[in-house]
C-alpha positions as a printed NumPy array, in Angstrom:
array([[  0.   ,   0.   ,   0.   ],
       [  1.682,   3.392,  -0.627],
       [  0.183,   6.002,   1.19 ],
       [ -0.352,   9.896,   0.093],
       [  2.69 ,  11.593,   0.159],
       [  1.753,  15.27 ,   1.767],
       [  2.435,  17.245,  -1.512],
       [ -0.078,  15.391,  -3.226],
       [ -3.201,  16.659,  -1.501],
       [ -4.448,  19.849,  -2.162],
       [ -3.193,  23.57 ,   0.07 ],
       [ -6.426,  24.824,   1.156],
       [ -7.543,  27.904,   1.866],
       [ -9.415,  28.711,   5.112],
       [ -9.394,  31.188,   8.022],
       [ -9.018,  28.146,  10.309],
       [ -5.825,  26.885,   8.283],
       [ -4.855,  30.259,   8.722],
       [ -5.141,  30.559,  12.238],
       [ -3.048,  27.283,  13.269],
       [ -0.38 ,  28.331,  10.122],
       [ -0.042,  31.778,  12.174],
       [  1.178,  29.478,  15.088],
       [  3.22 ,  27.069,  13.355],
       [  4.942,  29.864,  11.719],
       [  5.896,  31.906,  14.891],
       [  6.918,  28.463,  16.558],
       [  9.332,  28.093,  14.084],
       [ 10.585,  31.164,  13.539],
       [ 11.869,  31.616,  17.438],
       [ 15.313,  30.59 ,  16.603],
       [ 15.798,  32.845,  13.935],
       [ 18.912,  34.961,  14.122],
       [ 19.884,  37.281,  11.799],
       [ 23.734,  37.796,  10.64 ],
       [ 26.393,  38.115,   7.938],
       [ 25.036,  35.698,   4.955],
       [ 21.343,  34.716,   6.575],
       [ 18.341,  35.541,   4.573],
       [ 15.919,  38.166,   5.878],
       [ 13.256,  36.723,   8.754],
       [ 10.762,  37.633,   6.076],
       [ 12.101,  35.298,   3.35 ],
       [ 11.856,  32.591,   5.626],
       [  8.317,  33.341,   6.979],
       [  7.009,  33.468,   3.556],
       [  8.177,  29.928,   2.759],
       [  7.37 ,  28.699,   6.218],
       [  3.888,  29.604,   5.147],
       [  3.579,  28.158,   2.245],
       [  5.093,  24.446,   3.114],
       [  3.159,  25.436,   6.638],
       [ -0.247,  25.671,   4.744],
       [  0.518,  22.6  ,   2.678],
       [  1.333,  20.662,   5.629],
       [ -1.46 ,  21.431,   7.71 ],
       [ -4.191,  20.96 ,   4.461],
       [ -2.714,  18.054,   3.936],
       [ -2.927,  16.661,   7.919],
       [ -6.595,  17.969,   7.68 ],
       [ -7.466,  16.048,   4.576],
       [ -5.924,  12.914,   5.773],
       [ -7.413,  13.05 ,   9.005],
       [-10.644,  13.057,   8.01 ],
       [ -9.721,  10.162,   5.804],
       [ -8.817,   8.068,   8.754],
       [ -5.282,   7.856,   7.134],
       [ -1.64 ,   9.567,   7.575],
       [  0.171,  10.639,   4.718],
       [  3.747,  10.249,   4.032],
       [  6.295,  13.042,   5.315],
       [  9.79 ,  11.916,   4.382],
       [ 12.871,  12.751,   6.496],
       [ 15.544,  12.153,   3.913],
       [ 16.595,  15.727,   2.255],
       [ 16.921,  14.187,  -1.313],
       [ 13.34 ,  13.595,  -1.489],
       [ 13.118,  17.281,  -1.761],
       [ 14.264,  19.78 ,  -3.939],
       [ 12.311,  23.049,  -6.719],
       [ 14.165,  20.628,  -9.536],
       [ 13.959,  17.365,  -7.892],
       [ 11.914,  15.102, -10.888],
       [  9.323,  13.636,  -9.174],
       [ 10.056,  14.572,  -5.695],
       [  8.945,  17.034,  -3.333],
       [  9.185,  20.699,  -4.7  ],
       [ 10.156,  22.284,  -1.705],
       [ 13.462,  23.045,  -0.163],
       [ 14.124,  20.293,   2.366],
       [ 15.744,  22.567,   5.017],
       [ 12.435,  24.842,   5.377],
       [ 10.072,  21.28 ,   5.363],
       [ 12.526,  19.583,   7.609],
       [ 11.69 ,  22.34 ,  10.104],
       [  8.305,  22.592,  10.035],
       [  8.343,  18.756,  10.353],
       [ 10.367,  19.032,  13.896],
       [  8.114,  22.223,  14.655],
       [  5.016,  20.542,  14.307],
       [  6.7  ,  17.312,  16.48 ],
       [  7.442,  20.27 ,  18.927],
       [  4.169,  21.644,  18.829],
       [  2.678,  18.149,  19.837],
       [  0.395,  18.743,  16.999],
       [  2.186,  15.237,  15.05 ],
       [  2.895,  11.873,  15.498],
       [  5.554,   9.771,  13.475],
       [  5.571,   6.273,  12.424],
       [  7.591,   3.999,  10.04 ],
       [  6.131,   1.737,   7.356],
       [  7.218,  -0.788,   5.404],
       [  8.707,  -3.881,   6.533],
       [ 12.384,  -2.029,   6.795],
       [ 10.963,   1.205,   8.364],
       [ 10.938,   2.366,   4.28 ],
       [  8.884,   5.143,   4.762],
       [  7.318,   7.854,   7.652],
       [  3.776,   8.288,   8.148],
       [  2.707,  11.423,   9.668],
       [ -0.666,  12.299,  11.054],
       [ -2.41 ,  14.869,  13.278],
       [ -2.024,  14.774,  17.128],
       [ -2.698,  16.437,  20.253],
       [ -4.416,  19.824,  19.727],
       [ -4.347,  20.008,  16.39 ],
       [ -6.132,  16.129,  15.864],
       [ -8.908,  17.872,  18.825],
       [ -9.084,  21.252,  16.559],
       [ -9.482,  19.15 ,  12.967],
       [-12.584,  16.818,  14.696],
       [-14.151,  19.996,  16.133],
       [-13.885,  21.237,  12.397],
       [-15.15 ,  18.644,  11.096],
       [-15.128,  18.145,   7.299],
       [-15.634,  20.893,   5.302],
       [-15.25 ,  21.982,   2.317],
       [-12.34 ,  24.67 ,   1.665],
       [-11.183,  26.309,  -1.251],
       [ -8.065,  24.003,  -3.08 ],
       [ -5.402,  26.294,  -3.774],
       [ -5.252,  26.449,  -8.035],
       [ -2.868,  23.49 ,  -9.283],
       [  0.409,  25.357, -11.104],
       [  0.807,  24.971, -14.735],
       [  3.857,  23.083, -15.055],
       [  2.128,  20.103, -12.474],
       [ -0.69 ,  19.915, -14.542],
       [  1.14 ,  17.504, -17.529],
       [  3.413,  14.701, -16.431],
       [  5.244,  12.48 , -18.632],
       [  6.565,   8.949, -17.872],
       [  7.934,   5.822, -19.131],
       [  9.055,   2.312, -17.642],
       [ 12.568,   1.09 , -16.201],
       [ 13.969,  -0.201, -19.47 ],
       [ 17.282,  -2.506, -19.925],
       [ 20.227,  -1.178, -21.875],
       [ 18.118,  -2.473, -25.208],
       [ 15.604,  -0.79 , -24.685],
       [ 13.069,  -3.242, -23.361],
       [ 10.771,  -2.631, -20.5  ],
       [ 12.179,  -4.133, -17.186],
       [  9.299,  -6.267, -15.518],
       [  9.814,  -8.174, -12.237],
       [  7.433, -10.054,  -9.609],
       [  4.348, -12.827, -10.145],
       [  3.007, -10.121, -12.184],
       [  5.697,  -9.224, -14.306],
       [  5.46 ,  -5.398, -13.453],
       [  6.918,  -2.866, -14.765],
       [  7.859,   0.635, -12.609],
       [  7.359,   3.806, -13.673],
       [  9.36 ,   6.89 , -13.95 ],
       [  9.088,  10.418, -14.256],
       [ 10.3  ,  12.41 , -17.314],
       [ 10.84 ,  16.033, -18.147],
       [  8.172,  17.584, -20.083],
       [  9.654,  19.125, -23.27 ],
       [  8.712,  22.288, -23.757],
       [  6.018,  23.298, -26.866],
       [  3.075,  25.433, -28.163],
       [  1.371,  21.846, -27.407],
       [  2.152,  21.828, -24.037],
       [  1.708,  25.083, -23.49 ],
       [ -2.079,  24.816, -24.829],
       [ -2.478,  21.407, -22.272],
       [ -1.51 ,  23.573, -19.643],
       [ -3.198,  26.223, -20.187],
       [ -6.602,  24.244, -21.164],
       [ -6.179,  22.599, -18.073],
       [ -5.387,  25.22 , -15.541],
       [ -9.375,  26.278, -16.756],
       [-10.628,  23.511, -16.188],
       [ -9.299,  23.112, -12.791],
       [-10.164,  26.563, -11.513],
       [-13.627,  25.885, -13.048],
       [-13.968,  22.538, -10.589],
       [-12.402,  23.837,  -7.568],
       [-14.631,  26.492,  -6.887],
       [-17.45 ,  23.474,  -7.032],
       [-18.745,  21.242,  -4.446],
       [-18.144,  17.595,  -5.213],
       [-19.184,  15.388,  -2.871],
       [-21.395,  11.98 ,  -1.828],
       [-25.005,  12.511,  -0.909],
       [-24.441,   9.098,   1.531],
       [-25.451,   8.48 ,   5.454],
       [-22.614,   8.622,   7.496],
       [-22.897,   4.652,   7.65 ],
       [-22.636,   4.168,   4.389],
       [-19.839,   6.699,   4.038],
       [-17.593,   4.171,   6.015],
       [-18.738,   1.41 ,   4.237],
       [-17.2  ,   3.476,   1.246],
       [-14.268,   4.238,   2.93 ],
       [-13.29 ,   0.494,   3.888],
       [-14.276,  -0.926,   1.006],
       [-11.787,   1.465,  -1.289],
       [ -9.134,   0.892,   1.551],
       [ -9.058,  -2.768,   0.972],
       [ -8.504,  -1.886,  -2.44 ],
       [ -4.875,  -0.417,  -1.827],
       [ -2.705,  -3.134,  -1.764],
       [ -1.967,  -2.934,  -5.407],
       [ -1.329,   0.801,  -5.471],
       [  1.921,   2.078,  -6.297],
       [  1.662,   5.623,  -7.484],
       [ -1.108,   8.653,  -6.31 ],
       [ -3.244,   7.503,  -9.211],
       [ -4.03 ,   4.204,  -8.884],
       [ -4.196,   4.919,  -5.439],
       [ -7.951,   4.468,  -3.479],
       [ -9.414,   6.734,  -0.624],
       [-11.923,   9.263,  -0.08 ],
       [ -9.902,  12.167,  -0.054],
       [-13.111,  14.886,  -1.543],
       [-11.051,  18.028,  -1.709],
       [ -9.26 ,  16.298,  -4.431],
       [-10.668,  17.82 ,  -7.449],
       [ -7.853,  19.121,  -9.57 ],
       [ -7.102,  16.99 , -12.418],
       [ -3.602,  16.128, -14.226],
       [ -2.697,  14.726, -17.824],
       [ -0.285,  11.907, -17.78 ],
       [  1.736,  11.04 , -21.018],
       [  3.079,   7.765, -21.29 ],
       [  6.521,   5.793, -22.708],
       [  8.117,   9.199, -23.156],
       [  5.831,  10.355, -25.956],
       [  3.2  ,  13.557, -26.112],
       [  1.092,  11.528, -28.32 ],
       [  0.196,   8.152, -26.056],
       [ -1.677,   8.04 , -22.953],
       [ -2.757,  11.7  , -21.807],
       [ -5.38 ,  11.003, -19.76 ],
       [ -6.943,  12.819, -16.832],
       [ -6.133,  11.662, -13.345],
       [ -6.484,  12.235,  -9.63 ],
       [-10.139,  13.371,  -9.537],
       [-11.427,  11.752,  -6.372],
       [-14.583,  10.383,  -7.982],
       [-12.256,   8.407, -10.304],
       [-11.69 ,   6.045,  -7.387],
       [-14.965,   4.85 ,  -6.442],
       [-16.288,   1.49 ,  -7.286],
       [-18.828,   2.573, -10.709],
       [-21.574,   1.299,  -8.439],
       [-20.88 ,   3.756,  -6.314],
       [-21.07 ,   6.675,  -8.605],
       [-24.529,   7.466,  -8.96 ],
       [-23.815,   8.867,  -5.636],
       [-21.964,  11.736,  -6.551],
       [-23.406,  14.952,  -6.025],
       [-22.573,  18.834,  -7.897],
       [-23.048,  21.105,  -5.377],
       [-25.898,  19.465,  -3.855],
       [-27.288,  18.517,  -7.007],
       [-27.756,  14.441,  -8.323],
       [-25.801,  13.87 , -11.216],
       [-25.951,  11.268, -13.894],
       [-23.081,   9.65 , -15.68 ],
       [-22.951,   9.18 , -19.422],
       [-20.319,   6.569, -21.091],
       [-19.362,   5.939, -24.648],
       [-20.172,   2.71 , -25.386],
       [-17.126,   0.178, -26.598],
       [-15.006,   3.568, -26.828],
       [-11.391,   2.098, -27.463],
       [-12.885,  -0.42 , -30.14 ],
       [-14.436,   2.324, -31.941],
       [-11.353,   4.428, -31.609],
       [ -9.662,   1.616, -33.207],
       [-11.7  ,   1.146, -36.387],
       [-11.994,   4.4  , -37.193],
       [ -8.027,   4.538, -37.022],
       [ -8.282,   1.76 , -39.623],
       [-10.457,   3.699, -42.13 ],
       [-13.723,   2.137, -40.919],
       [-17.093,   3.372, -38.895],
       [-17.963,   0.55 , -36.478],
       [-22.053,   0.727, -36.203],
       [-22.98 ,   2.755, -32.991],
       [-25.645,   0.346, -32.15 ],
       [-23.577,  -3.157, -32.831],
       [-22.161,  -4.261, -28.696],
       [-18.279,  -4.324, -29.771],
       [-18.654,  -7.231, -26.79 ],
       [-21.095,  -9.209, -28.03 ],
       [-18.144, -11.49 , -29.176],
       [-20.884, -15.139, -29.595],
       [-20.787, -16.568, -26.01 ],
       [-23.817, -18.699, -25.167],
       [-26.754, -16.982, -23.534],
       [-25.702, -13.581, -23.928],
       [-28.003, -11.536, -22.11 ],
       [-26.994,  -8.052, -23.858],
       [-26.117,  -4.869, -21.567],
       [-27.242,  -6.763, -18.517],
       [-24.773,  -9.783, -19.055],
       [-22.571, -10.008, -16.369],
       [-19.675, -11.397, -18.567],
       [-19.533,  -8.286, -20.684],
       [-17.417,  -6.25 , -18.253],
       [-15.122,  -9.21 , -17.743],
       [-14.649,  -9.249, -21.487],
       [-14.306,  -5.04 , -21.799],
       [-11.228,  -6.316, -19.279],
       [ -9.577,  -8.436, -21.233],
       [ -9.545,  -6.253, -24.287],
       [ -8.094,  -3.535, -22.842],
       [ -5.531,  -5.202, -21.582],
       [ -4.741,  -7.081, -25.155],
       [ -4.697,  -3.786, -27.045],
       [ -2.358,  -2.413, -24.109],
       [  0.437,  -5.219, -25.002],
       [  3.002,  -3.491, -26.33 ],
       [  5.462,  -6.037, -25.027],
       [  2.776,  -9.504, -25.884],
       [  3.717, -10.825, -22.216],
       [ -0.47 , -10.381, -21.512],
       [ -2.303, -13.97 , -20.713],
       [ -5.844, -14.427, -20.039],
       [ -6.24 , -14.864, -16.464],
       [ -7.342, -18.794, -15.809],
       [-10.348, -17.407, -13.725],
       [-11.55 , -15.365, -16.354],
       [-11.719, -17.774, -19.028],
       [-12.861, -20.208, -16.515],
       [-16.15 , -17.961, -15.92 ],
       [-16.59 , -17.109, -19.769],
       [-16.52 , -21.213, -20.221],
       [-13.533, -20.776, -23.126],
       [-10.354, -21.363, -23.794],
       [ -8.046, -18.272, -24.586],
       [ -7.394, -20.017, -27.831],
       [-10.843, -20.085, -28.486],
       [-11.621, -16.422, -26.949],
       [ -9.225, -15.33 , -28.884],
       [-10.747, -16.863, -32.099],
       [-13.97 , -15.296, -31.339],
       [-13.034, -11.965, -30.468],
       [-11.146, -11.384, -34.392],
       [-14.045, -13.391, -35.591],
       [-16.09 , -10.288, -33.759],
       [-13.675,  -7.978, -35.573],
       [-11.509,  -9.15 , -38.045],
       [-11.351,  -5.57 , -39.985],
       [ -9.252,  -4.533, -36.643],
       [ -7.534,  -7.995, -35.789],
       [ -4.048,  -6.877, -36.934],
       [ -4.174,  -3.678, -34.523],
       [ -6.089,  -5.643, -31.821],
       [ -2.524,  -7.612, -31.639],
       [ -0.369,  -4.196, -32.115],
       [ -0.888,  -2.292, -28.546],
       [ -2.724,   0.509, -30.009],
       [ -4.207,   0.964, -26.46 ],
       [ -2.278,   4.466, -25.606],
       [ -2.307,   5.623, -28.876],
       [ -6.808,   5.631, -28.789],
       [ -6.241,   6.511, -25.15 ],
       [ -4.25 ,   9.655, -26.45 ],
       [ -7.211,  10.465, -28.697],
       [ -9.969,   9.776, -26.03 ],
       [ -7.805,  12.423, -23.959],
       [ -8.412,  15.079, -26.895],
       [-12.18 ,  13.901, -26.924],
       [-12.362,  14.566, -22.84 ],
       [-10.934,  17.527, -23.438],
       [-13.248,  19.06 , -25.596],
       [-16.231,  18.044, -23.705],
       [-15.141,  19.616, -20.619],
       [-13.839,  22.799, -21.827],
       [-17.43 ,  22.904, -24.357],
       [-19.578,  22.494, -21.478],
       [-17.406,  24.52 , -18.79 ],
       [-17.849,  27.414, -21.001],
       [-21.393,  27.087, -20.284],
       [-20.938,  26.715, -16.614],
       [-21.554,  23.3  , -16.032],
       [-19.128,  21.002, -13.8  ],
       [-18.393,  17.986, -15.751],
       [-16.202,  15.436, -14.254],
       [-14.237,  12.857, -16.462],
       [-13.834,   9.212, -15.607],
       [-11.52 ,   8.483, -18.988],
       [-14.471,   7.405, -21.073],
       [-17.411,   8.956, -19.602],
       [-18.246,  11.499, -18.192],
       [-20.703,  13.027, -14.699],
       [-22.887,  16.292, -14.904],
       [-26.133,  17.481, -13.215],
       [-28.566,  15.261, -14.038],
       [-30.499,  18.183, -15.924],
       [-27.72 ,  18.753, -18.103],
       [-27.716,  14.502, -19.764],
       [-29.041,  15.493, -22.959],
       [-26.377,  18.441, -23.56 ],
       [-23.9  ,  15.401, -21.898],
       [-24.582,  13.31 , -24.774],
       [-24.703,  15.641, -27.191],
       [-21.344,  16.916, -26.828],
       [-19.476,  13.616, -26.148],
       [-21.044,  12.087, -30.049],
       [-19.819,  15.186, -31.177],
       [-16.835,  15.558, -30.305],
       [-16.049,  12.06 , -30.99 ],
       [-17.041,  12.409, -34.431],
       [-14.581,  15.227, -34.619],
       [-11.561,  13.781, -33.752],
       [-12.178,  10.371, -35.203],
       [-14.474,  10.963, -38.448],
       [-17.029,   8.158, -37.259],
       [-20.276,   7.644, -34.816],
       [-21.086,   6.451, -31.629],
       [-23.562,   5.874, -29.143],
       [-23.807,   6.787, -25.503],
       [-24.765,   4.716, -22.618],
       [-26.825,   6.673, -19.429],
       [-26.053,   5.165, -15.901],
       [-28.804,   5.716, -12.673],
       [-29.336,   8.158,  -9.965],
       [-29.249,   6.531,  -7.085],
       [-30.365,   7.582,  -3.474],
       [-28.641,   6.598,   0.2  ],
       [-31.392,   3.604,   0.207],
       [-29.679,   2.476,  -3.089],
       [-26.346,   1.863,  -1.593],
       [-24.483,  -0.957,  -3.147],
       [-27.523,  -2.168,  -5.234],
       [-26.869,  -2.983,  -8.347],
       [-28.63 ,  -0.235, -11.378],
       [-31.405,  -3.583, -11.74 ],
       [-32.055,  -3.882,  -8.602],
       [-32.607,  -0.091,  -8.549],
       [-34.802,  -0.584, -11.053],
       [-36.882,  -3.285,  -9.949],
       [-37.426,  -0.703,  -7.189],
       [-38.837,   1.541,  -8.673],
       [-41.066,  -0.809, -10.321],
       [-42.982,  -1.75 ,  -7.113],
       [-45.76 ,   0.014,  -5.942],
       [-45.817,  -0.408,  -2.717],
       [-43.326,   1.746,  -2.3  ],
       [-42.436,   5.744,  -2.223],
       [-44.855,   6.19 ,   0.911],
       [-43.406,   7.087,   4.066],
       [-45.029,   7.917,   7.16 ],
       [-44.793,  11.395,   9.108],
       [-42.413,  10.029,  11.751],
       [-40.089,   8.24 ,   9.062],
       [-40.112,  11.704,   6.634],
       [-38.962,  13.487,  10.176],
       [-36.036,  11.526,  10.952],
       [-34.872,  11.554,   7.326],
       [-34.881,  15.542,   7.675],
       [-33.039,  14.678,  11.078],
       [-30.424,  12.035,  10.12 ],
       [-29.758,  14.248,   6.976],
       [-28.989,  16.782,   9.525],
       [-26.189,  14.676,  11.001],
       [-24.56 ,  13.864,   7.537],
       [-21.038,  14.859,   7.148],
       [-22.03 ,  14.78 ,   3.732],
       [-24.616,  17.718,   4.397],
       [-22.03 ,  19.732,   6.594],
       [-19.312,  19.469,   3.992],
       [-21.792,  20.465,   1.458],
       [-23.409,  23.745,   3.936],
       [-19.558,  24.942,   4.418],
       [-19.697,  25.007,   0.49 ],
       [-22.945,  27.143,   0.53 ],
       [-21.133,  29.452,   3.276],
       [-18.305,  29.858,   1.074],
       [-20.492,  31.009,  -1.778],
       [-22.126,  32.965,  -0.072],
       [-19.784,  35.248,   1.743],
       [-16.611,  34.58 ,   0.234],
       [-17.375,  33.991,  -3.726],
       [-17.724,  37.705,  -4.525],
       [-14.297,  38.077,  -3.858],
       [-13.21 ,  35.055,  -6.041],
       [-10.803,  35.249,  -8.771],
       [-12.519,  33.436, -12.166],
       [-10.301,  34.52 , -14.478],
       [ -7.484,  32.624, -13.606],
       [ -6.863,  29.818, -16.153],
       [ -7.546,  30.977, -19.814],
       [ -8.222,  28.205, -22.712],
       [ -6.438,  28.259, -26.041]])
């Protein structure tokens, strides 16, 4: 499990930040001496106050997370130019760290079997001052431009060749410089919109505080396999900025967005998701990276053939619960670059073939695409679902409304679905020449947690239900009271009220 490193949860803004950075800053500043060669007091408050502010968001966030977050003590992990590291100086974080120690306000703790890593978390007063807080919501301090487009690649040997090790034949990732372009410049730029658009938002859950912890555990368990902030799984809801990753050293694969909370979740869990209050629906492009494919190839795949639909027995359409299992194993064939992929035993065990014989069925499905269903096209239509995603958000952020990606689909207001879908088959015709269709998921309700969208819908099919007594309509009003959800979402309404007059919206310009 590799927990949040501080840096990569949000600074917030907020008077009560403010009033325990005010502290922490004084505190540290009491053995300040000036001389021949030391920078001015001031110099040093003003970066105490910025790692200060980071530090103490990030405690906050991960508090209310039930998690720490990782704090290193080793000086090389920081550094302005340090690739991948920490981008502040290590002397001024090393000294907040032993302030806050100091202060009583932090306990300490190694992980990893060989003490690899420290865990920090709030203690003492501040831990008392963060639970009397509570969770709310406070404004995330606007992403800079040059964090909001990574590029990576894999540990390769001197040939070239990715490096994989383990059972699973891994590979491990590595940061790259960006290289500098008009290209890059516009991705940054795009994106620093789009982020100042969604931060000033309230994204949230509209869940009882029970099943909020049912959320939480479940996407804990889900950890072990994490290995870098974005595959990693937790409820951390002031994460809302968004960054485009590039893959295997190239500007033209991969690209997607990443580190959006809601990206997390379990899909079930989705319908959940609420835009400033409001319930939201989520629209997905049906077979997206097939259809990406063929139209690459100089064909138009029929928007209402199921690219899935590859001749099992008994296929029960949309509702067959094989069809995500085989979405699976596509994806990962097309990602293959290296042809080291093999159909999990289990899988082919539950789809009742062979993977000679899924295989056959699957080119049989599409043999106009079978050549670049062998080739690891995956990044390359992930690259162009990035430019697709892109479009759709800046198109309907113009127009004011929050639209949050989840690669390919895509969650609005659920008054805005029809705008949703137009967009999305538009903008996919753009940038690939052919058609598609769009798939609509639920709203759900706290009564609808963990049901599946039938059972949902059976629901709503039965008549005996949608009545509820006076005495059960006044303890929903009362339980919703007692939401964190509903808190987190009122300190959003305060905010907006008092505060947004003041707000900078110009910040972030698209091109």
């Amino acid at each position: 499990m590799t927990d949040l490193r501080f840096d990569w949860l949000p600074s917030l803004s907020s008077p009560q930040i403010e009033e325990r950075l005010d502290v922490l800053v004084t505190e540290a500043l009491k053995d300040y001496q000036s001389g021949s060669g030391i920078k001015p007091k001031a110099t040093y408050e003003d970066s105490y106050r910025v790692i200060g502010r980071h530090l103490l968001s990030a405690l906050y966030c991960a508090h209310h997370a039930g998690e720490g977050v990782s704090l290193p003590r080793r000086p090389e992990a920081y550094g302005v130019n340090n690739l991948g590291g920490i981008q502040y100086p290590a002397r001024a974080a090393l000294k907040l760290r032993e302030t806050l120690i100091s202060l009583g306000w932090l306990s300490i703790s190694e992980k990893g079997s060989k003490g690899k890593y420290t865990i920090a978390a709030a203690s003492g007063d501040l831990a008392h001052a963060f639970d009397e807080w509570g969770l709310r919501w406070m404004l995330p301090e606007l992403l800079p431009e040059t964090a909001c487009v990574e590029l990576r690649d894999v540990k390769r040997d001197t040939e070239g060749k990715p490096i994989r090790s383990g059972r699973k034949r891994k590979t491990t990732k590595v940061d790259l410089v960006v290289p500098e372009s008009s290209l890059v410049d516009r991705h940054r730029s795009n994106l620093t919109y789009i982020n100042n658009k969604l931060r000033q938002h309230c994204i949230s859950l509209d869940l009882s505080n029970e099943h909020l912890l049912q959320l939480q555990n479940e996407m804990a368990e889900k950890n072990d396999d994490a290995e870098t902030q974005d595959t990693y799984r937790s409820l951390y809801l002031q994460r809302v900025q968004l960054t485009r990753i590039f893959s295997r050293g190239s500007m033209k694969l991969g690209g997607r967005f990443y580190r959006g909370w809601w990206q997390s979740i379990p899909s079930k869990h989705r319908p959940h998701i609420r835009i400033d209050g409001k319930k939201t629906v989520e629209a997905d492009y049906s077979g997206m990276s097939l259809r990406i494919i063929y139209a690459l190839a100089g064909h138009d795949m029929d928007p209402e053939v199921d690219p899935y639909d590859i001749g099992l027995d008994d296929w029960r359409g949309p509702k067959d619960d094989r069809r995500k299992k085989i979405k699976k194993i596509i994806n990962a064939l097309i990602n293959d670059e290296d042809s080291v992929y093999v159909i999990p035993k289990q899988e082919l065990k539950l789809l009742k073939v062979t993977e000679e014989e899924f295989l056959l069925l699957l080119f049989n499905k599409h043999p106009l695409i079978k050549n670049e269903l062998q080739s690891g096209i995956g990044l390359k239509t992930q690259y162009i679902d990035s430019q697709i995603a892109e479009a759709v958000m800046l198109e309907l952020l113009k127009e004011d409304v929050v639209v949050l990606p989840v690669h390919d689909s895509f969650i609005v207001p659920a008054g805005y679905q029809l705008a949703l879908e137009a967009s999305m088959k538009h903008h996919f015709n753009q940038l690939t020449g052919s058609t598609t269709s769009v798939d609509v998921e639920i709203v759900k309700l706290d009564d609808h947690f963990g049901m599946t969208k039938d059972e949902v819908l059976n629901l709503a099919d039965d008549e005996s239900l949608g009545f509820i007594s006076g005495d059960e309509s006044w303890k929903a009003v009362v339980d919703n009271q007692k939401k964190i959800t509903t808190n987190y979402l009122s300190s959003w309404e305060h905010w907006k009220a008092t505060r947004a007059d003041s707000f900078d919206y110009s910040l972030g310009e698209t091109t």
